[in-house]
């Protein structure tokens, strides 16, 4: 009789030691991505002056990045479906570094447009694959918390990364900003290579066909629809937060940057709280976050009437919106439990569709002359729509559970086998 090899205890102890640092590696990558995504807004005048284009034309650089995210998220997740996820993460971050380095040295506007598109390609796939890796390194009852820790890099980027990178670009030239972001990307590659355990980011078993099959599921599409409506509500208001603060609340233009940092603080709080709560009740946290978003956005016209309440409104908007982030990501992964990478990446594309769609719908309200705070009320309606889609998803899930299907099922995880009951 051969002796049993004591593989389980060392793996468990190693995982306990490396998991926090591994999540830190993912957060560093998220910090770099969040910085490069949002920093262009503050650098538009500098870029326009240097390249000899109008500010509206420079604004297309923001759109080019977003288009890159929407196209790259499902595409890169699909073509890398049979590769080890650790290698995929490092490769995606290398593409991110290349895109930002090319942005720094772009000789013309057209070259910069292409470089920004290239920079956006790895965004969604990194978060999608990263979320799968993050949840694979923790126990089932800590999945949402692990996702929120990865996304902590994105929310902190709004508090620290974007203001610092914007100031750097304004003082030293906008090209310096993208060189700095490239350095962050190199640091993320080193962290991923050193800290992501080989055994916890193995090659997925589903492959491309299995990943594509996940997108045929109605529950997955309902989860993606909830993401589009819920975060469309956020961007409907947030895209026009500056005129609300200046024209309605009476703030000077110079105060807006500090107030937007308050949004980042609120988003960071909401992200961490949402991750912790979602581990106890994923669906309850999602419903609670959407209801809070309806209330906050519905109260915006009143809250924007004074300076102190406007500052509170901006902070609460960040909290309410990002409470839903972890449960939305986890819900998509669970609904595609056999092949979560593509579905999770598609959820990142849904976030960016929400960005573009919410801003467009909010702009329609402004153009129609309904007042400077009207985009917030449109956002409240979109949050209600998201609540409705989430409710439909709940009903579909309940009907899918037959009397003989009350057994335990394994959700999207690569943690050695522990089953988790379906929560309603």
CSV table of C-alpha atoms in Angstrom, one decimal:
chain,number,residue,atom,x,y,z
A,1,UNK,CA,0.0,0.0,0.0
A,2,UNK,CA,1.4,3.3,-1.0
A,3,UNK,CA,1.7,6.0,1.7
A,4,UNK,CA,-0.7,9.0,1.4
A,5,UNK,CA,1.0,12.2,0.5
A,6,UNK,CA,0.2,15.1,2.8
A,7,UNK,CA,-0.7,17.5,0.1
A,8,UNK,CA,-3.8,19.2,1.5
A,9,UNK,CA,-2.4,20.8,4.7
A,10,UNK,CA,0.6,22.5,3.0
A,11,UNK,CA,-1.7,23.8,0.2
A,12,UNK,CA,-4.2,25.2,2.7
A,13,UNK,CA,-1.5,26.9,4.8
A,14,UNK,CA,0.2,28.3,1.7
A,15,UNK,CA,-3.1,29.6,0.4
A,16,UNK,CA,-3.8,31.3,3.8
A,17,UNK,CA,-0.4,33.0,3.7
A,18,UNK,CA,-0.4,34.1,0.0
A,19,UNK,CA,-4.0,35.0,-0.6
A,20,UNK,CA,-3.9,38.6,0.9
A,21,UNK,CA,-0.7,39.4,-1.2
A,22,UNK,CA,-2.2,37.8,-4.3
A,23,UNK,CA,-5.3,40.0,-4.0
A,24,UNK,CA,-2.9,42.9,-3.5
A,25,UNK,CA,-1.3,42.1,-6.9
A,26,UNK,CA,-4.7,42.2,-8.5
A,27,UNK,CA,-5.5,45.5,-6.8
A,28,UNK,CA,-2.3,47.0,-8.1
A,29,UNK,CA,-3.4,46.1,-11.7
A,30,UNK,CA,-6.8,47.5,-11.0
A,31,UNK,CA,-5.3,50.7,-9.7
A,32,UNK,CA,-3.4,51.3,-12.9
A,33,UNK,CA,-6.4,50.5,-15.0
A,34,UNK,CA,-8.7,52.8,-13.0
A,35,UNK,CA,-6.1,55.6,-13.3
A,36,UNK,CA,-5.7,55.5,-17.0
A,37,UNK,CA,-9.4,55.1,-17.6
A,38,UNK,CA,-10.4,58.3,-15.8
A,39,UNK,CA,-7.3,60.5,-16.1
A,40,UNK,CA,-8.0,61.5,-19.7
A,41,UNK,CA,-11.0,63.6,-18.6
A,42,UNK,CA,-8.8,66.0,-16.7
A,43,UNK,CA,-6.1,66.1,-19.4
A,44,UNK,CA,-8.4,66.9,-22.4
A,45,UNK,CA,-7.5,70.6,-22.7
A,46,UNK,CA,-3.7,69.8,-22.5
A,47,UNK,CA,-4.0,67.0,-25.1
A,48,UNK,CA,-6.1,69.2,-27.4
A,49,UNK,CA,-3.7,72.1,-27.2
A,50,UNK,CA,-0.6,69.9,-27.8
A,51,UNK,CA,-2.0,67.9,-30.7
A,52,UNK,CA,-3.9,70.8,-32.3
A,53,UNK,CA,-7.4,69.4,-32.1
A,54,UNK,CA,-10.6,70.7,-30.5
A,55,UNK,CA,-11.7,69.6,-27.0
A,56,UNK,CA,-14.8,67.7,-28.5
A,57,UNK,CA,-12.4,65.8,-30.8
A,58,UNK,CA,-10.1,65.1,-27.8
A,59,UNK,CA,-13.2,63.8,-26.0
A,60,UNK,CA,-13.2,60.9,-28.6
A,61,UNK,CA,-10.1,59.6,-26.8
A,62,UNK,CA,-12.4,58.8,-23.9
A,63,UNK,CA,-14.8,57.0,-26.2
A,64,UNK,CA,-12.0,55.1,-27.9
A,65,UNK,CA,-10.9,53.6,-24.6
A,66,UNK,CA,-14.5,52.6,-23.7
A,67,UNK,CA,-15.0,50.9,-27.1
A,68,UNK,CA,-11.8,49.0,-26.5
A,69,UNK,CA,-13.2,47.8,-23.2
A,70,UNK,CA,-16.5,46.7,-24.7
A,71,UNK,CA,-14.8,44.8,-27.6
A,72,UNK,CA,-11.8,43.5,-25.7
A,73,UNK,CA,-13.6,42.1,-22.7
A,74,UNK,CA,-15.4,39.2,-24.3
A,75,UNK,CA,-12.9,38.8,-27.2
A,76,UNK,CA,-9.8,38.4,-25.1
A,77,UNK,CA,-11.6,36.3,-22.5
A,78,UNK,CA,-12.7,34.0,-25.3
A,79,UNK,CA,-9.3,33.7,-27.2
A,80,UNK,CA,-7.5,33.0,-23.9
A,81,UNK,CA,-10.1,30.5,-22.6
A,82,UNK,CA,-7.7,27.5,-22.7
A,83,UNK,CA,-4.7,29.4,-21.2
A,84,UNK,CA,-3.7,29.3,-17.5
A,85,UNK,CA,-5.3,32.3,-15.9
A,86,UNK,CA,-2.1,33.5,-14.2
A,87,UNK,CA,-0.4,33.8,-17.6
A,88,UNK,CA,-3.5,35.5,-19.0
A,89,UNK,CA,-3.4,38.2,-16.3
A,90,UNK,CA,0.3,38.9,-16.9
A,91,UNK,CA,-0.3,39.0,-20.7
A,92,UNK,CA,-3.2,41.4,-20.3
A,93,UNK,CA,-1.2,43.7,-18.1
A,94,UNK,CA,1.6,43.6,-20.6
A,95,UNK,CA,-0.9,44.8,-23.3
A,96,UNK,CA,-2.0,47.5,-20.9
A,97,UNK,CA,1.6,48.7,-20.5
A,98,UNK,CA,2.1,48.7,-24.3
A,99,UNK,CA,-1.0,50.7,-24.9
A,100,UNK,CA,-0.1,53.4,-22.3
A,101,UNK,CA,3.6,53.6,-23.5
A,102,UNK,CA,2.3,54.1,-27.1
A,103,UNK,CA,0.0,56.8,-25.8
A,104,UNK,CA,2.9,58.6,-24.2
A,105,UNK,CA,4.9,58.6,-27.5
A,106,UNK,CA,2.0,59.1,-29.9
A,107,UNK,CA,3.1,61.7,-32.5
A,108,UNK,CA,-0.4,62.6,-33.8
A,109,UNK,CA,-4.0,62.6,-32.6
A,110,UNK,CA,-4.8,59.5,-34.8
A,111,UNK,CA,-2.0,57.5,-33.2
A,112,UNK,CA,-3.2,58.5,-29.8
A,113,UNK,CA,-6.7,57.5,-30.6
A,114,UNK,CA,-5.5,54.0,-31.7
A,115,UNK,CA,-3.3,53.7,-28.6
A,116,UNK,CA,-6.2,54.6,-26.3
A,117,UNK,CA,-8.3,51.9,-28.0
A,118,UNK,CA,-5.4,49.4,-27.4
A,119,UNK,CA,-5.2,50.5,-23.7
A,120,UNK,CA,-8.9,49.7,-23.2
A,121,UNK,CA,-8.7,46.2,-24.8
A,122,UNK,CA,-7.3,44.4,-21.7
A,123,UNK,CA,-9.5,46.3,-19.1
A,124,UNK,CA,-12.6,44.1,-19.0
A,125,UNK,CA,-10.8,40.8,-19.4
A,126,UNK,CA,-8.4,41.6,-16.6
A,127,UNK,CA,-11.2,42.3,-14.2
A,128,UNK,CA,-13.2,39.3,-15.4
A,129,UNK,CA,-10.4,36.8,-15.2
A,130,UNK,CA,-9.1,38.5,-12.0
A,131,UNK,CA,-12.4,38.1,-10.3
A,132,UNK,CA,-12.4,34.3,-11.1
A,133,UNK,CA,-8.8,34.0,-9.8
A,134,UNK,CA,-9.7,36.1,-6.7
A,135,UNK,CA,-12.6,33.8,-5.8
A,136,UNK,CA,-10.6,30.7,-6.4
A,137,UNK,CA,-8.1,31.6,-3.6
A,138,UNK,CA,-10.6,31.9,-0.8
A,139,UNK,CA,-13.3,29.9,1.0
A,140,UNK,CA,-16.8,30.1,-0.6
A,141,UNK,CA,-18.1,32.4,2.3
A,142,UNK,CA,-15.4,35.0,1.4
A,143,UNK,CA,-15.9,35.2,-2.4
A,144,UNK,CA,-17.6,38.6,-2.6
A,145,UNK,CA,-15.1,40.0,-0.2
A,146,UNK,CA,-12.2,38.9,-2.4
A,147,UNK,CA,-13.8,40.5,-5.4
A,148,UNK,CA,-14.2,43.7,-3.5
A,149,UNK,CA,-10.6,43.7,-2.5
A,150,UNK,CA,-9.5,43.5,-6.1
A,151,UNK,CA,-11.8,46.3,-7.1
A,152,UNK,CA,-10.5,48.4,-4.2
A,153,UNK,CA,-7.6,49.3,-6.6
A,154,UNK,CA,-10.2,50.8,-9.0
A,155,UNK,CA,-12.0,52.9,-6.3
A,156,UNK,CA,-8.7,54.1,-4.7
A,157,UNK,CA,-7.6,55.2,-8.2
A,158,UNK,CA,-10.4,57.7,-8.2
A,159,UNK,CA,-9.3,59.1,-4.8
A,160,UNK,CA,-5.5,59.1,-5.3
A,161,UNK,CA,-4.4,57.9,-8.7
A,162,UNK,CA,-6.5,60.2,-10.9
A,163,UNK,CA,-5.8,63.5,-9.0
A,164,UNK,CA,-2.1,62.8,-8.8
A,165,UNK,CA,-1.8,61.7,-12.4
A,166,UNK,CA,-3.8,64.7,-13.6
A,167,UNK,CA,-1.6,67.1,-11.6
A,168,UNK,CA,1.5,65.4,-13.0
A,169,UNK,CA,0.2,65.8,-16.5
A,170,UNK,CA,-0.7,69.4,-16.0
A,171,UNK,CA,2.7,70.3,-14.5
A,172,UNK,CA,5.0,68.0,-16.5
A,173,UNK,CA,3.1,67.4,-19.7
A,174,UNK,CA,0.3,64.9,-20.4
A,175,UNK,CA,2.8,62.4,-21.9
A,176,UNK,CA,4.4,62.0,-18.5
A,177,UNK,CA,1.1,60.8,-17.1
A,178,UNK,CA,0.9,57.8,-19.4
A,179,UNK,CA,4.6,57.0,-18.8
A,180,UNK,CA,3.8,57.0,-15.1
A,181,UNK,CA,0.8,54.7,-15.6
A,182,UNK,CA,3.0,52.4,-17.7
A,183,UNK,CA,5.3,52.1,-14.7
A,184,UNK,CA,2.4,51.1,-12.5
A,185,UNK,CA,1.6,48.4,-15.1
A,186,UNK,CA,5.1,47.1,-14.9
A,187,UNK,CA,4.9,47.0,-11.1
A,188,UNK,CA,1.6,45.1,-11.5
A,189,UNK,CA,3.2,42.5,-13.8
A,190,UNK,CA,6.0,41.9,-11.2
A,191,UNK,CA,3.4,41.6,-8.4
A,192,UNK,CA,1.3,39.1,-10.5
A,193,UNK,CA,4.3,37.0,-11.4
A,194,UNK,CA,5.5,36.9,-7.8
A,195,UNK,CA,2.3,36.7,-5.8
A,196,UNK,CA,-0.3,34.8,-7.8
A,197,UNK,CA,0.1,31.1,-6.8
A,198,UNK,CA,0.6,28.8,-9.8
A,199,UNK,CA,-1.8,26.1,-8.4
A,200,UNK,CA,-4.6,28.6,-7.8
A,201,UNK,CA,-4.8,30.1,-11.3
A,202,UNK,CA,-4.8,26.9,-13.3
A,203,UNK,CA,-5.9,26.3,-16.9
A,204,UNK,CA,-9.7,26.4,-17.0
A,205,UNK,CA,-11.4,23.1,-17.9
A,206,UNK,CA,-14.3,24.5,-19.9
A,207,UNK,CA,-12.4,25.9,-22.9
A,208,UNK,CA,-13.8,28.3,-25.5
A,209,UNK,CA,-16.8,26.2,-26.3
A,210,UNK,CA,-17.8,25.9,-22.7
A,211,UNK,CA,-17.2,29.6,-22.1
A,212,UNK,CA,-19.4,30.6,-25.1
A,213,UNK,CA,-22.1,28.2,-23.9
A,214,UNK,CA,-22.4,30.2,-20.6
A,215,UNK,CA,-23.7,33.2,-22.5
A,216,UNK,CA,-26.7,31.2,-23.7
A,217,UNK,CA,-28.1,31.2,-20.2
A,218,UNK,CA,-31.1,33.5,-19.4
A,219,UNK,CA,-30.0,34.0,-15.8
A,220,UNK,CA,-26.6,35.3,-17.1
A,221,UNK,CA,-28.3,37.8,-19.4
A,222,UNK,CA,-30.6,38.9,-16.6
A,223,UNK,CA,-27.5,39.5,-14.4
A,224,UNK,CA,-25.8,41.5,-17.2
A,225,UNK,CA,-29.1,43.5,-17.7
A,226,UNK,CA,-29.1,44.4,-14.0
A,227,UNK,CA,-25.5,45.6,-14.4
A,228,UNK,CA,-26.4,47.8,-17.4
A,229,UNK,CA,-29.5,49.3,-15.7
A,230,UNK,CA,-27.9,49.7,-12.2
A,231,UNK,CA,-24.7,51.3,-13.3
A,232,UNK,CA,-26.5,53.2,-16.1
A,233,UNK,CA,-28.3,54.9,-13.2
A,234,UNK,CA,-25.0,56.0,-11.7
A,235,UNK,CA,-23.5,57.4,-14.9
A,236,UNK,CA,-26.7,59.2,-15.8
A,237,UNK,CA,-26.1,61.4,-12.8
A,238,UNK,CA,-22.3,61.3,-12.4
A,239,UNK,CA,-21.6,62.3,-16.0
A,240,UNK,CA,-23.3,65.7,-15.2
A,241,UNK,CA,-22.2,66.1,-11.6
A,242,UNK,CA,-20.0,69.1,-12.3
A,243,UNK,CA,-22.9,71.4,-13.6
A,244,UNK,CA,-25.0,70.2,-10.7
A,245,UNK,CA,-22.4,71.2,-8.2
A,246,UNK,CA,-21.6,74.6,-9.8
A,247,UNK,CA,-25.0,75.7,-11.1
A,248,UNK,CA,-27.3,74.2,-8.4
A,249,UNK,CA,-25.2,73.9,-5.3
A,250,UNK,CA,-23.1,77.0,-5.9
A,251,UNK,CA,-19.6,75.6,-5.8
A,252,UNK,CA,-16.7,77.2,-7.6
A,253,UNK,CA,-15.1,75.3,-10.5
A,254,UNK,CA,-11.9,74.9,-8.4
A,255,UNK,CA,-13.8,72.9,-5.7
A,256,UNK,CA,-15.1,70.2,-8.1
A,257,UNK,CA,-11.9,68.1,-8.0
A,258,UNK,CA,-12.1,67.8,-4.2
A,259,UNK,CA,-15.8,66.9,-4.3
A,260,UNK,CA,-15.1,64.2,-6.9
A,261,UNK,CA,-12.6,62.8,-4.5
A,262,UNK,CA,-15.5,62.5,-2.0
A,263,UNK,CA,-17.2,60.3,-4.6
A,264,UNK,CA,-14.2,58.1,-4.7
A,265,UNK,CA,-14.2,57.9,-0.9
A,266,UNK,CA,-17.8,56.9,-1.0
A,267,UNK,CA,-17.2,54.3,-3.8
A,268,UNK,CA,-14.4,52.8,-1.7
A,269,UNK,CA,-16.6,52.5,1.4
A,270,UNK,CA,-19.5,51.0,-0.7
A,271,UNK,CA,-17.2,48.5,-2.4
A,272,UNK,CA,-15.8,47.2,0.9
A,273,UNK,CA,-19.2,47.2,2.7
A,274,UNK,CA,-20.9,45.5,-0.3
A,275,UNK,CA,-18.3,42.8,-0.5
A,276,UNK,CA,-18.7,42.0,3.2
A,277,UNK,CA,-22.5,42.0,3.1
A,278,UNK,CA,-22.7,40.0,-0.1
A,279,UNK,CA,-20.9,37.1,1.5
A,280,UNK,CA,-23.8,36.9,3.9
A,281,UNK,CA,-26.6,37.6,1.4
A,282,UNK,CA,-25.7,38.3,-2.2
A,283,UNK,CA,-29.2,39.0,-3.4
A,284,UNK,CA,-30.2,41.0,-0.3
A,285,UNK,CA,-27.1,43.2,-0.8
A,286,UNK,CA,-27.9,43.7,-4.5
A,287,UNK,CA,-31.6,44.7,-3.7
A,288,UNK,CA,-30.6,46.9,-0.9
A,289,UNK,CA,-27.9,48.7,-3.0
A,290,UNK,CA,-30.4,49.3,-5.8
A,291,UNK,CA,-33.1,50.6,-3.5
A,292,UNK,CA,-30.5,52.9,-1.9
A,293,UNK,CA,-29.5,54.2,-5.3
A,294,UNK,CA,-33.1,55.0,-6.1
A,295,UNK,CA,-33.5,56.9,-2.9
A,296,UNK,CA,-30.2,58.9,-3.2
A,297,UNK,CA,-30.8,59.8,-6.9
A,298,UNK,CA,-34.4,60.7,-6.2
A,299,UNK,CA,-33.3,63.1,-3.5
A,300,UNK,CA,-30.6,64.7,-5.6
A,301,UNK,CA,-32.7,67.8,-6.6
A,302,UNK,CA,-33.2,68.5,-2.9
A,303,UNK,CA,-29.7,67.6,-1.8
A,304,UNK,CA,-28.2,69.8,-4.5
A,305,UNK,CA,-29.8,72.9,-3.1
A,306,UNK,CA,-27.1,73.6,-0.5
A,307,UNK,CA,-23.4,73.2,-0.5
A,308,UNK,CA,-23.1,70.8,2.5
A,309,UNK,CA,-25.9,68.5,1.4
A,310,UNK,CA,-24.5,68.4,-2.2
A,311,UNK,CA,-21.2,67.2,-0.7
A,312,UNK,CA,-23.1,64.5,1.2
A,313,UNK,CA,-25.0,63.6,-1.9
A,314,UNK,CA,-21.9,63.0,-3.9
A,315,UNK,CA,-20.5,60.7,-1.2
A,316,UNK,CA,-23.7,58.8,-0.8
A,317,UNK,CA,-23.9,58.3,-4.5
A,318,UNK,CA,-20.5,56.5,-4.5
A,319,UNK,CA,-21.5,54.4,-1.5
A,320,UNK,CA,-24.9,53.3,-2.9
A,321,UNK,CA,-23.6,52.6,-6.4
A,322,UNK,CA,-20.6,50.5,-5.4
A,323,UNK,CA,-22.4,48.5,-2.8
A,324,UNK,CA,-23.8,46.6,-5.8
A,325,UNK,CA,-20.5,46.0,-7.5
A,326,UNK,CA,-19.4,42.8,-5.8
A,327,UNK,CA,-22.8,41.1,-5.8
A,328,UNK,CA,-23.3,41.9,-9.5
A,329,UNK,CA,-19.9,40.4,-10.4
A,330,UNK,CA,-20.5,37.4,-8.2
A,331,UNK,CA,-24.0,36.8,-9.5
A,332,UNK,CA,-22.8,36.7,-13.1
A,333,UNK,CA,-20.0,34.2,-12.1
A,334,UNK,CA,-22.4,32.0,-10.3
A,335,UNK,CA,-25.0,31.9,-13.1
A,336,UNK,CA,-22.1,30.8,-15.4
A,337,UNK,CA,-20.5,28.5,-12.8
A,338,UNK,CA,-19.1,26.0,-15.3
A,339,UNK,CA,-17.3,28.7,-17.3
A,340,UNK,CA,-17.2,32.0,-15.5
A,341,UNK,CA,-14.3,33.9,-17.2
A,342,UNK,CA,-16.1,35.0,-20.3
A,343,UNK,CA,-19.3,35.9,-18.4
A,344,UNK,CA,-17.4,37.8,-15.8
A,345,UNK,CA,-15.5,39.7,-18.6
A,346,UNK,CA,-18.8,40.4,-20.4
A,347,UNK,CA,-20.0,42.0,-17.1
A,348,UNK,CA,-17.1,44.5,-17.4
A,349,UNK,CA,-18.3,45.3,-20.9
A,350,UNK,CA,-21.8,45.8,-19.4
A,351,UNK,CA,-20.3,48.3,-17.0
A,352,UNK,CA,-18.9,50.3,-19.8
A,353,UNK,CA,-22.2,50.1,-21.8
A,354,UNK,CA,-23.8,51.5,-18.7
A,355,UNK,CA,-21.3,54.3,-18.7
A,356,UNK,CA,-22.1,55.3,-22.3
A,357,UNK,CA,-25.8,54.6,-22.2
A,358,UNK,CA,-26.4,56.3,-18.8
A,359,UNK,CA,-24.5,59.5,-19.9
A,360,UNK,CA,-26.5,59.6,-23.2
A,361,UNK,CA,-29.9,59.2,-21.5
A,362,UNK,CA,-29.0,61.7,-18.8
A,363,UNK,CA,-28.0,64.1,-21.6
A,364,UNK,CA,-31.4,63.8,-23.2
A,365,UNK,CA,-33.1,65.1,-20.1
A,366,UNK,CA,-30.7,68.1,-20.0
A,367,UNK,CA,-31.3,68.8,-23.7
A,368,UNK,CA,-35.0,68.6,-23.2
A,369,UNK,CA,-34.7,71.5,-20.7
A,370,UNK,CA,-35.8,69.6,-17.6
A,371,UNK,CA,-33.2,71.2,-15.4
A,372,UNK,CA,-29.6,70.7,-14.3
A,373,UNK,CA,-30.5,67.9,-11.7
A,374,UNK,CA,-32.9,66.1,-14.1
A,375,UNK,CA,-30.2,63.4,-15.0
A,376,UNK,CA,-30.3,62.3,-11.4
A,377,UNK,CA,-34.1,61.6,-11.7
A,378,UNK,CA,-33.4,59.7,-14.9
A,379,UNK,CA,-30.9,57.7,-13.0
A,380,UNK,CA,-33.4,56.9,-10.3
A,381,UNK,CA,-35.7,55.5,-13.0
A,382,UNK,CA,-32.9,53.4,-14.3
A,383,UNK,CA,-32.1,52.1,-10.8
A,384,UNK,CA,-35.8,51.1,-10.5
A,385,UNK,CA,-35.5,49.3,-13.9
A,386,UNK,CA,-32.4,47.5,-12.5
A,387,UNK,CA,-34.4,46.5,-9.5
A,388,UNK,CA,-37.1,45.1,-11.7
A,389,UNK,CA,-34.6,43.1,-13.8
A,390,UNK,CA,-33.1,41.7,-10.6
A,391,UNK,CA,-36.6,40.8,-9.4
A,392,UNK,CA,-37.2,38.9,-12.6
A,393,UNK,CA,-33.9,37.1,-12.2
A,394,UNK,CA,-35.0,36.1,-8.7
A,395,UNK,CA,-38.2,34.6,-10.0
A,396,UNK,CA,-36.4,32.7,-12.8
A,397,UNK,CA,-34.0,31.3,-10.2
A,398,UNK,CA,-36.8,30.1,-8.0
A,399,UNK,CA,-38.6,28.5,-10.9
A,400,UNK,CA,-35.4,26.7,-11.9
A,401,UNK,CA,-35.2,25.0,-8.5
A,402,UNK,CA,-37.4,21.9,-8.8
A,403,UNK,CA,-38.4,19.8,-5.7
A,404,UNK,CA,-35.6,17.4,-6.6
A,405,UNK,CA,-33.1,20.2,-7.1
A,406,UNK,CA,-33.0,21.4,-3.5
A,407,UNK,CA,-29.7,19.7,-3.3
A,408,UNK,CA,-26.4,21.5,-3.0
A,409,UNK,CA,-24.7,22.7,-6.1
A,410,UNK,CA,-21.1,24.0,-6.6
A,411,UNK,CA,-20.9,27.6,-7.6
A,412,UNK,CA,-18.1,29.3,-9.6
A,413,UNK,CA,-15.0,28.4,-7.7
A,414,UNK,CA,-11.8,26.5,-8.1
A,415,UNK,CA,-11.3,26.1,-4.3
A,416,UNK,CA,-11.1,22.4,-3.6
A,417,UNK,CA,-14.5,21.0,-3.4
A,418,UNK,CA,-16.9,22.7,-1.1
A,419,UNK,CA,-20.6,22.9,-2.1
A,420,UNK,CA,-22.7,26.0,-1.5
A,421,UNK,CA,-26.4,26.0,-1.2
A,422,UNK,CA,-28.4,28.2,-3.5
A,423,UNK,CA,-29.6,31.3,-1.6
A,424,UNK,CA,-32.9,32.9,-2.3
